[in-house]
Amino acid sequence: MTVIEVQNLAKRYGETVAVRDVSFSVEPGEIFGILGPNGAGKTTTVECIAGLRTPDSGSITVLGSTAGDPALRSRIGVQLQESELQDKITVREALELYSSFYPNPADWRALADDLGLTAKLKSRFGKLSGGQKQRLSIALALIGNPEIAILDELTTGLDPQARRETWELISGIRDRGVTLLLVTHFMEEAERLCDRIVVIDKGAVAALDTPAGLVERTGNEQRIRFRPSTPISDELLTVLPEVRELRRNGPKIEVVGTGNLLHAVVSVLARNGVVAADLTLEQSTLDDAFVHLTGKE
Amino acid sequence: MSVFTKLTLTEFRLTLRDPLYAFFTLLFPVLLVLILGNVPTMKEAPPELGGLRVIDLYAGLALGLAIGIIGLQGLPSVLATYRERGILRRLATTPAPPVTLLAAQLVMNLVTVLVSMVLVYTVAILAFDVPFPENPALFLLAVLLNCAGAFSLGLLLAAVAPTGKTANAIGTFLFFPLMFFAGLWVPRELMPEILRRIGDFTPLAAGQDLMTDALMGQSPALLSITVLVGYLVICGAAAIKLFRWE
């Protein structure tokens, strides 16, 4: 059974087309990522799923109901971009208040504990750091014991340390059996957390795959840099079927290729009595895949 | 406890945490009565006032001041800020619809006015012999209608102002002339005819007239009631039609 089914979603604001044609489905218990450049239509897509906007055409089914059905609001937790609280409300008051909205809320004390907010229960929202605000926001998205949690640009504006802590949390949320829909434009975040990713570009699906699958689409290009202990000719390496390109940069050589490139290069060098010093290997990342798919840096 | 009660109590707590707002809506009107009550000329009863002393009028004006501050400055800027900061949007994703928060704000502000009313009139009656309203039920109705006029204007402001800051600026801009027409600087009864006529059609002045009528036990002016109900219906409907949730 799929948890979310989006079919041929389209949405425009006046003359601006936000989403042209987006389809995907999310399976129970997975962390599903929506990746794309700014303005690609990611947020509009999740807002339609959350029932905040009505699609112009196409259909969205969430937990067996049409998106926007008020009954879904107690079954979906949503953390929206740029959605704050009153400056003077304390963490405890917010948790208590929001848990009173739901028929079957989670224990807010345990939730605060899981999210590292226990020491901050008496603090006012306006006094919290960016990371603490974000964790409270996640707590509020989870407080109704939702079956699905939608988290939009979760770690934008956080420092690297807070970002890593938030990632830990997300993995923990999946262990509760919650299906997660994650909107992001951070490649590292998507690569580390998501089971599957849909890449949206200019309002349409550019690719839908696992992070590894997306990387493979770039041809799994690898890049080796090293300094040979004795001079070698280009031909020594360019004859190898794995090598596509060879560049020299002062005493350093850079080899670009695919397949088992490292093994092939090192073997040839060894056979010729050459030692590769300062050797580094760079493999394609989701970043490369993203650039490859959307043509954007 | 229902979601609505819980939201209203939370709004109360948050409002009281703003010392300046609590001061101007709850303490300042009482202070005003205390200070003015000790000015000798305030105890005089000029013939234009039809038997009332100046201080009797100013007790009502002090309450009108609280209603003006709450309706024109507090309510619109808080609601516009709630929209600006995405608080209404966040609520829209929960089982508690954002309109509940609007209702909680209105009720909270109405109760603040009633508390202010009790404070102002307790001090005015005990300390300065201001008469207890001849018609208490009509007086309460007059206070509620005064709130209806100011609050619906405030709601319309909240509906159209892009940010909390703009809402506050427009509210303050409206507050002074409306308080002027209500008679804060010169009692309406002592104003030139033309200013009084204009004032008849402004919300705080119409509310003030109704409160004075009830205080003296006169039958309420139909014009004042019509004007206030008119503000409620027209501004209220416009606010509902124009209100943006994000």
Coordinates of C-alpha atoms in Angstrom, one line a residue:
Chain A
M1 CA 0.0 0.0 0.0
T2 CA 1.3 3.4 -0.9
V3 CA 1.1 6.2 1.7
I4 CA 1.2 9.1 -0.7
E5 CA 0.3 9.0 -4.3
V6 CA 0.8 12.1 -6.5
Q7 CA -0.4 11.9 -10.1
N8 CA 0.2 14.6 -12.7
L9 CA 0.1 17.4 -10.2
A10 CA -0.1 20.9 -11.7
K11 CA -0.4 24.2 -9.9
R12 CA 0.0 27.8 -11.1
Y13 CA -0.1 31.1 -9.3
G14 CA -1.5 33.6 -11.8
E15 CA 0.8 33.5 -14.8
T16 CA 3.6 31.6 -12.9
V17 CA 3.6 27.9 -13.3
A18 CA 4.9 26.5 -10.0
V19 CA 4.3 22.8 -10.7
R20 CA 3.9 21.6 -14.3
D21 CA 3.7 17.8 -14.0
V22 CA 4.8 15.9 -11.0
S23 CA 4.0 12.2 -10.2
F24 CA 5.5 9.9 -7.5
S25 CA 4.4 7.6 -4.8
V26 CA 5.7 7.1 -1.3
E27 CA 5.9 3.8 0.5
P28 CA 5.2 3.3 4.2
G29 CA 8.1 3.7 6.5
E30 CA 10.5 5.2 4.0
I31 CA 12.3 8.6 4.1
F32 CA 11.4 10.1 0.8
G33 CA 13.3 13.1 -0.4
I34 CA 12.1 15.9 -2.7
L35 CA 15.2 17.6 -4.1
G36 CA 15.5 20.4 -6.5
P37 CA 16.9 23.9 -7.1
N38 CA 15.2 27.0 -5.6
G39 CA 11.9 27.7 -7.3
A40 CA 11.6 24.2 -8.8
G41 CA 8.1 23.6 -7.2
K42 CA 9.1 21.5 -4.2
T43 CA 7.3 23.6 -1.6
T44 CA 4.2 23.9 -3.7
T45 CA 4.2 20.2 -4.1
V46 CA 4.3 19.5 -0.4
E47 CA 1.8 22.2 0.4
C48 CA -0.6 20.5 -1.9
I49 CA 0.1 17.2 -0.2
A50 CA -0.4 18.8 3.2
G51 CA -3.8 20.2 2.0
L52 CA -2.8 23.9 2.3
R53 CA -3.2 24.3 -1.5
T54 CA -5.6 22.9 -4.0
P55 CA -4.0 21.5 -7.2
D56 CA -5.2 23.0 -10.5
S57 CA -5.1 19.5 -12.0
G58 CA -3.9 16.0 -11.1
S59 CA -4.7 14.1 -8.0
I60 CA -3.1 13.5 -4.6
T61 CA -4.1 10.6 -2.4
V62 CA -2.8 10.5 1.2
L63 CA -3.5 7.5 3.4
G64 CA -6.4 6.6 1.2
S65 CA -8.1 10.0 1.2
T66 CA -7.9 12.9 -1.1
A67 CA -5.4 15.5 0.0
G68 CA -7.1 18.4 1.8
D69 CA -9.6 16.1 3.6
P70 CA -9.8 17.7 7.1
A71 CA -9.7 14.2 8.7
L72 CA -6.0 13.9 7.5
R73 CA -4.8 16.8 9.6
S74 CA -4.6 14.6 12.7
R75 CA -2.7 12.0 10.8
I76 CA -0.1 14.2 9.1
G77 CA 2.5 16.3 10.9
V78 CA 3.8 19.3 9.0
Q79 CA 6.9 21.4 9.6
L80 CA 6.7 24.4 7.2
Q81 CA 9.4 26.7 6.0
E82 CA 9.4 30.1 7.8
S83 CA 6.7 29.1 10.2
E84 CA 7.3 30.6 13.6
L85 CA 5.5 30.8 17.0
Q86 CA 4.7 33.7 19.2
D87 CA 7.9 35.2 20.7
K88 CA 6.6 35.0 24.2
I89 CA 5.3 31.5 24.3
T90 CA 7.4 29.0 26.2
V91 CA 8.5 25.7 24.8
R92 CA 6.4 23.9 27.3
E93 CA 3.3 25.9 26.6
A94 CA 3.7 25.4 22.8
L95 CA 4.1 21.6 23.3
E96 CA 1.1 21.4 25.6
L97 CA -1.1 23.6 23.5
Y98 CA -0.4 21.8 20.2
S99 CA -0.8 18.4 21.8
S100 CA -4.3 19.5 22.9
F101 CA -5.2 19.8 19.2
Y102 CA -4.9 16.1 18.5
P103 CA -7.1 13.2 19.4
N104 CA -4.2 10.9 20.3
P105 CA -1.2 13.0 21.0
A106 CA 2.3 11.8 21.8
D107 CA 3.6 12.4 25.4
W108 CA 5.1 15.8 25.0
R109 CA 7.6 15.3 27.8
A110 CA 9.1 12.3 26.1
L111 CA 9.1 14.1 22.8
A112 CA 10.9 17.1 24.3
D113 CA 13.4 14.7 25.8
D114 CA 14.0 12.9 22.4
L115 CA 14.6 16.3 20.8
G116 CA 16.8 17.6 23.5
L117 CA 14.4 20.3 24.6
T118 CA 13.9 19.4 28.2
A119 CA 16.4 22.0 29.5
K120 CA 14.6 24.6 27.4
L121 CA 11.0 23.9 28.5
K122 CA 10.7 27.2 30.3
S123 CA 12.4 29.3 27.6
R124 CA 10.4 31.6 25.4
F125 CA 10.4 30.9 21.7
G126 CA 12.0 34.3 20.9
K127 CA 15.0 33.4 23.1
L128 CA 15.8 30.0 21.4
S129 CA 18.6 29.5 18.9
G130 CA 17.9 28.6 15.3
G131 CA 18.6 24.9 16.0
Q132 CA 16.3 24.9 19.1
K133 CA 13.5 26.6 17.2
Q134 CA 13.9 24.0 14.4
R135 CA 13.8 21.1 16.9
L136 CA 10.7 22.6 18.5
S137 CA 9.2 22.8 15.1
I138 CA 10.0 19.1 14.5
A139 CA 8.5 18.3 17.9
L140 CA 5.2 20.1 17.0
A141 CA 5.1 18.2 13.7
L142 CA 5.4 14.9 15.6
I143 CA 3.2 15.8 18.6
G144 CA 0.0 14.4 17.1
N145 CA 1.6 10.9 16.6
P146 CA 1.3 11.3 12.8
E147 CA 1.6 8.5 10.3
I148 CA 3.3 10.9 7.9
A149 CA 5.6 13.8 8.8
I150 CA 6.4 16.4 6.1
L151 CA 9.5 18.4 6.8
D152 CA 10.3 21.4 4.5
E153 CA 13.8 22.8 4.4
L154 CA 14.5 21.4 7.8
T155 CA 18.1 22.4 8.2
T156 CA 18.3 25.6 6.2
G157 CA 19.9 28.3 8.3
L158 CA 21.4 25.9 10.8
D159 CA 25.1 25.7 11.5
P160 CA 26.8 22.5 10.5
Q161 CA 26.8 21.1 14.0
A162 CA 23.1 21.7 14.5
R163 CA 22.5 20.3 11.0
R164 CA 24.2 17.0 11.9
E165 CA 22.3 16.8 15.1
T166 CA 19.0 17.2 13.2
W167 CA 20.0 14.4 10.8
E168 CA 20.5 12.1 13.7
L169 CA 17.0 13.0 14.9
I170 CA 15.4 12.2 11.5
S171 CA 16.9 8.7 11.5
G172 CA 15.3 8.3 15.0
I173 CA 11.9 9.5 13.7
R174 CA 11.9 6.8 11.1
D175 CA 12.4 4.2 13.8
R176 CA 9.1 5.3 15.3
G177 CA 7.4 4.0 12.1
V178 CA 6.6 7.4 10.7
T179 CA 6.8 7.9 6.9
L180 CA 8.9 10.9 6.2
L181 CA 8.6 13.4 3.3
L182 CA 11.7 15.6 3.3
V183 CA 12.1 18.7 1.2
T184 CA 15.7 19.8 0.8
H185 CA 18.2 21.4 -1.4
F186 CA 21.2 20.0 0.5
M187 CA 22.7 17.1 -1.4
E188 CA 24.5 15.8 1.6
E189 CA 21.3 15.7 3.6
A190 CA 19.4 13.9 0.9
E191 CA 22.3 11.4 0.4
R192 CA 22.6 10.6 4.1
L193 CA 18.9 10.4 5.0
C194 CA 16.7 9.4 2.1
D195 CA 15.8 6.0 0.9
R196 CA 14.5 7.4 -2.4
I197 CA 14.6 10.8 -4.0
V198 CA 12.5 12.6 -6.5
V199 CA 14.4 15.4 -8.3
I200 CA 12.1 18.2 -9.4
D201 CA 13.2 20.7 -11.8
K202 CA 11.2 23.5 -13.4
G203 CA 8.0 22.0 -12.1
A204 CA 8.5 18.5 -13.4
V205 CA 10.1 15.3 -12.3
A206 CA 13.7 15.1 -13.6
A207 CA 14.5 11.7 -11.9
L208 CA 13.2 9.3 -9.3
D209 CA 15.6 6.8 -7.7
T210 CA 17.7 5.8 -4.7
P211 CA 20.6 8.2 -3.9
A212 CA 23.0 5.5 -5.2
G213 CA 20.9 5.0 -8.3
L214 CA 21.0 8.8 -9.1
V215 CA 24.8 8.8 -8.7
E216 CA 25.1 5.9 -11.1
R217 CA 23.3 7.9 -13.8
T218 CA 26.2 10.2 -14.0
G219 CA 28.2 7.2 -15.2
N220 CA 29.9 6.7 -11.9
E221 CA 32.8 8.9 -12.9
Q222 CA 35.9 8.8 -10.7
R223 CA 38.9 11.0 -10.5
I224 CA 42.4 10.0 -9.3
R225 CA 45.1 12.5 -8.5
F226 CA 48.7 11.4 -7.7
R227 CA 52.3 12.3 -8.1
P228 CA 54.4 9.6 -9.8
S229 CA 57.7 8.7 -8.2
T230 CA 59.4 8.7 -11.6
P231 CA 58.2 10.4 -14.8
I232 CA 55.7 8.4 -16.9
S233 CA 54.3 8.8 -20.4
D234 CA 50.6 9.6 -20.9
E235 CA 50.2 6.5 -23.1
L236 CA 51.0 4.3 -20.2
L237 CA 47.6 5.1 -18.7
T238 CA 45.5 6.4 -21.6
V239 CA 45.6 2.9 -23.2
L240 CA 43.6 1.5 -20.3
P241 CA 39.9 1.0 -21.2
E242 CA 38.9 2.5 -17.8
V243 CA 40.7 5.8 -18.4
R244 CA 38.8 8.5 -20.3
E245 CA 41.0 11.5 -19.8
L246 CA 44.4 12.4 -18.4
R247 CA 45.6 15.8 -17.4
R248 CA 48.9 17.1 -16.0
N249 CA 49.1 19.7 -13.4
G250 CA 52.8 20.4 -12.6
P251 CA 54.2 17.2 -11.1
K252 CA 50.7 15.9 -10.5
I253 CA 48.6 13.7 -12.8
E254 CA 44.9 13.6 -12.8
V255 CA 43.1 10.7 -14.3
V256 CA 39.3 10.6 -15.0
G257 CA 37.5 7.4 -15.8
T258 CA 35.0 4.8 -14.9
G259 CA 34.7 1.2 -13.7
N260 CA 37.5 -0.2 -11.6
L261 CA 39.7 2.8 -12.3
L262 CA 41.8 2.8 -9.2
H263 CA 42.7 -0.8 -9.5
A264 CA 43.6 -0.5 -13.1
V265 CA 45.8 2.6 -12.7
V266 CA 47.6 1.4 -9.6
S267 CA 48.3 -2.1 -11.2
V268 CA 49.9 -0.5 -14.3
L269 CA 52.0 1.8 -12.2
A270 CA 53.2 -1.1 -10.0
R271 CA 54.1 -3.2 -12.9
N272 CA 56.3 -0.4 -14.1
G273 CA 57.9 0.2 -10.7
V274 CA 56.2 3.6 -10.3
V275 CA 54.9 4.6 -6.9
A276 CA 51.8 6.9 -6.8
A277 CA 52.4 9.4 -4.0
D278 CA 49.8 11.7 -2.5
L279 CA 47.0 9.7 -4.1
T280 CA 43.4 10.9 -3.8
L281 CA 40.3 9.3 -5.2
E282 CA 37.1 11.3 -5.9
Q283 CA 33.9 9.6 -6.7
S284 CA 30.7 11.0 -8.1
T285 CA 28.4 12.4 -5.5
L286 CA 24.7 13.3 -5.5
D287 CA 26.0 16.8 -6.1
D288 CA 27.3 15.7 -9.5
A289 CA 24.1 13.8 -10.2
F290 CA 22.1 16.9 -9.4
V291 CA 24.2 19.1 -11.7
H292 CA 23.9 16.4 -14.3
L293 CA 20.1 16.2 -14.0
T294 CA 19.2 19.9 -13.6
G295 CA 22.1 21.6 -15.3
K296 CA 22.5 23.8 -12.2
E297 CA 25.3 24.2 -9.7
Chain B
M1 CA -10.6 21.8 28.3
S2 CA -11.6 22.7 24.7
V3 CA -9.1 23.8 22.1
F4 CA -10.8 27.2 22.0
T5 CA -10.5 27.7 25.8
K6 CA -6.9 26.6 25.8
L7 CA -6.0 29.0 23.0
T8 CA -7.8 31.8 24.7
L9 CA -5.9 31.2 28.0
T10 CA -2.6 31.0 26.1
E11 CA -3.4 34.3 24.4
F12 CA -4.1 35.9 27.7
R13 CA -0.8 34.7 29.2
L14 CA 1.1 36.0 26.2
T15 CA -0.6 39.3 26.3
L16 CA 0.1 39.8 30.0
R17 CA 3.8 39.1 29.2
D18 CA 3.9 42.3 27.2
P19 CA 4.1 44.8 30.2
L20 CA 3.6 47.9 28.0
Y21 CA 0.4 46.6 26.5
A22 CA -1.0 45.4 29.9
F23 CA -0.1 48.8 31.4
F24 CA -1.9 50.8 28.7
T25 CA -5.0 48.6 28.6
L26 CA -5.5 47.8 32.3
L27 CA -3.6 50.3 34.4
F28 CA -3.4 53.5 32.4
P29 CA -7.2 54.1 32.2
V30 CA -7.4 53.8 36.0
L31 CA -4.4 56.1 36.5
L32 CA -6.0 58.6 34.1
V33 CA -9.2 58.6 36.2
L34 CA -7.1 59.0 39.4
I35 CA -5.1 61.9 38.1
L36 CA -8.0 63.7 36.5
G37 CA -10.3 63.1 39.5
N38 CA -7.9 65.1 41.6
V39 CA -8.0 68.2 39.2
P40 CA -10.5 70.6 40.8
T41 CA -12.1 71.8 37.5
M42 CA -13.0 68.2 36.7
K43 CA -15.6 68.2 39.4
E44 CA -17.4 71.1 37.9
A45 CA -20.6 70.5 36.0
P46 CA -20.8 72.9 33.0
P47 CA -24.4 73.4 31.8
E48 CA -23.6 71.9 28.4
L49 CA -23.1 68.5 30.0
G50 CA -26.7 68.2 31.1
G51 CA -26.1 67.6 34.8
L52 CA -22.9 65.5 34.4
R53 CA -19.6 66.5 35.8
V54 CA -16.5 66.5 33.6
I55 CA -15.0 63.6 35.6
D56 CA -18.2 61.5 35.0
L57 CA -17.5 61.8 31.3
Y58 CA -13.9 61.1 31.6
A59 CA -14.4 57.8 33.3
G60 CA -16.1 56.7 30.1
L61 CA -13.4 58.2 28.0
A62 CA -10.7 56.4 30.0
L63 CA -12.5 53.1 29.1
G64 CA -12.9 54.3 25.5
L65 CA -9.2 54.9 25.4
A66 CA -8.6 51.2 26.4
I67 CA -11.1 50.1 23.8
G68 CA -9.3 52.2 21.2
I69 CA -5.8 50.9 22.1
I70 CA -7.0 47.3 22.1
G71 CA -9.2 47.5 18.9
L72 CA -7.0 49.7 16.7
Q73 CA -3.5 49.0 17.9
G74 CA -3.4 45.7 19.7
L75 CA -5.7 43.5 17.8
P76 CA -4.7 44.4 14.2
S77 CA -0.9 44.3 14.8
V78 CA -1.1 41.0 16.7
L79 CA -3.2 39.3 14.0
A80 CA -1.1 40.7 11.2
T81 CA 2.0 39.5 13.0
Y82 CA 0.5 36.0 13.4
R83 CA -0.1 35.8 9.7
E84 CA 3.4 37.3 8.8
R85 CA 5.2 34.8 11.0
G86 CA 3.3 31.8 9.6
I87 CA 1.5 31.0 12.9
L88 CA -1.9 30.9 11.1
R89 CA -0.3 28.7 8.4
R90 CA 1.1 26.3 10.9
L91 CA -2.3 26.0 12.6
A92 CA -3.9 25.3 9.2
T93 CA -2.0 22.0 9.1
T94 CA -3.3 20.9 12.5
P95 CA -6.8 19.8 13.5
A96 CA -7.3 23.3 15.1
P97 CA -8.4 25.7 12.3
P98 CA -6.7 29.1 12.4
V99 CA -10.0 30.9 12.7
T100 CA -10.1 29.5 16.3
L101 CA -7.0 31.6 17.1
L102 CA -8.8 34.7 15.7
A103 CA -11.8 34.0 17.8
A104 CA -9.6 33.5 20.9
Q105 CA -7.9 36.8 20.3
L106 CA -11.3 38.6 20.0
V107 CA -12.6 37.0 23.2
M108 CA -9.3 37.7 25.1
N109 CA -9.5 41.4 24.1
L110 CA -13.2 41.6 25.0
V111 CA -12.5 40.2 28.4
T112 CA -9.6 42.7 28.8
V113 CA -12.0 45.5 28.1
L114 CA -14.4 44.2 30.7
V115 CA -11.7 43.9 33.3
S116 CA -10.6 47.5 32.5
M117 CA -14.2 48.6 32.8
V118 CA -14.6 47.1 36.3
L119 CA -11.3 48.7 37.4
V120 CA -12.1 52.1 35.9
Y121 CA -15.6 52.3 37.3
T122 CA -14.7 50.8 40.7
V123 CA -12.2 53.6 41.2
A124 CA -14.4 56.3 39.6
I125 CA -17.4 55.4 41.7
L126 CA -15.6 54.8 45.0
A127 CA -13.1 57.7 44.8
F128 CA -14.9 60.4 42.9
D129 CA -18.6 59.7 43.3
V130 CA -19.1 59.0 39.6
P131 CA -22.7 57.7 39.5
F132 CA -23.4 54.0 39.0
P133 CA -25.0 53.6 35.6
E134 CA -28.8 54.2 35.8
N135 CA -29.3 51.4 33.3
P136 CA -26.5 48.8 33.9
A137 CA -27.7 46.4 31.2
L138 CA -27.7 49.2 28.6
F139 CA -24.3 50.3 29.8
L140 CA -22.9 46.9 29.3
L141 CA -24.5 46.7 25.9
A142 CA -23.0 50.2 25.1
V143 CA -19.5 48.9 26.1
L144 CA -19.9 45.8 23.9
L145 CA -21.1 47.9 21.0
N146 CA -18.2 50.3 21.4
C147 CA -15.9 47.2 21.2
A148 CA -17.9 46.0 18.2
G149 CA -17.1 49.2 16.3
A150 CA -13.4 49.4 17.2
F151 CA -12.7 45.7 16.9
S152 CA -14.3 45.3 13.5
L153 CA -12.3 48.2 12.2
G154 CA -9.2 46.6 13.7
L155 CA -10.1 43.3 12.1
L156 CA -10.4 45.0 8.7
L157 CA -7.0 46.5 9.3
A158 CA -5.5 43.1 10.2
A159 CA -7.1 41.7 7.0
V160 CA -5.5 44.3 4.6
A161 CA -2.2 45.3 6.3
P162 CA 0.7 43.4 4.9
T163 CA 2.7 43.3 8.1
G164 CA 2.3 43.7 11.8
K165 CA 4.3 46.9 11.7
T166 CA 2.0 48.5 9.1
A167 CA -1.1 47.4 10.9
N168 CA 0.2 49.1 14.0
A169 CA 1.2 52.2 12.1
I170 CA -2.3 52.6 10.5
G171 CA -4.0 51.7 13.7
T172 CA -2.1 54.5 15.6
F173 CA -2.8 56.9 12.7
L174 CA -6.6 56.2 13.1
F175 CA -6.5 56.1 16.9
F176 CA -5.7 59.8 17.5
P177 CA -8.4 61.4 15.4
L178 CA -11.0 58.8 16.5
M179 CA -10.1 59.5 20.1
F180 CA -10.4 63.2 19.4
F181 CA -13.9 62.9 18.0
A182 CA -14.8 60.7 21.0
G183 CA -13.9 63.7 23.1
L184 CA -10.7 62.8 24.8
W185 CA -9.2 66.3 24.5
V186 CA -12.5 68.3 24.4
P187 CA -15.7 66.6 25.5
R188 CA -18.1 66.1 22.6
E189 CA -20.7 68.2 24.3
L190 CA -18.4 71.2 24.3
M191 CA -17.3 70.7 20.6
P192 CA -18.5 73.0 17.8
E193 CA -21.6 71.6 16.0
I194 CA -19.7 70.5 12.9
L195 CA -17.1 68.5 14.8
R196 CA -19.8 66.9 16.8
R197 CA -21.8 65.9 13.7
I198 CA -18.7 64.3 12.1
G199 CA -18.0 62.5 15.4
D200 CA -21.5 61.0 15.3
F201 CA -20.3 58.8 12.5
T202 CA -17.0 57.6 14.1
P203 CA -17.0 54.4 16.1
L204 CA -15.4 55.5 19.4
A205 CA -17.6 58.7 19.6
A206 CA -20.8 56.8 18.9
G207 CA -19.8 54.3 21.6
Q208 CA -19.0 57.2 24.0
D209 CA -22.5 58.7 23.4
L210 CA -24.2 55.3 24.1
M211 CA -22.2 54.9 27.3
T212 CA -23.2 58.4 28.5
D213 CA -26.9 57.7 27.7
A214 CA -26.8 54.6 29.8
L215 CA -24.9 56.3 32.6
M216 CA -27.6 59.0 32.8
G217 CA -30.5 56.5 32.2
Q218 CA -31.5 58.2 28.9
S219 CA -33.0 56.1 26.1
P220 CA -30.1 55.3 23.7
A221 CA -29.6 57.3 20.6
L222 CA -30.7 55.3 17.6
L223 CA -28.1 57.0 15.4
S224 CA -25.2 55.8 17.7
I225 CA -26.6 52.2 17.6
T226 CA -27.0 52.3 13.9
V227 CA -23.5 53.6 13.3
L228 CA -21.9 51.0 15.5
V229 CA -23.9 48.1 14.1
G230 CA -23.0 49.5 10.7
Y231 CA -19.3 49.4 11.4
L232 CA -19.7 45.8 12.7
V233 CA -21.5 44.6 9.7
I234 CA -19.6 46.5 7.0
C235 CA -16.1 46.2 8.4
G236 CA -16.7 42.7 9.7
A237 CA -17.9 41.5 6.3
A238 CA -15.1 43.2 4.5
A239 CA -12.6 41.7 7.0
I240 CA -14.0 38.2 6.4
K241 CA -13.9 38.7 2.7
L242 CA -10.4 40.2 2.5
F243 CA -8.6 38.3 5.3
R244 CA -5.5 36.5 4.0
W245 CA -4.3 33.5 6.0
E246 CA -0.8 33.8 4.6

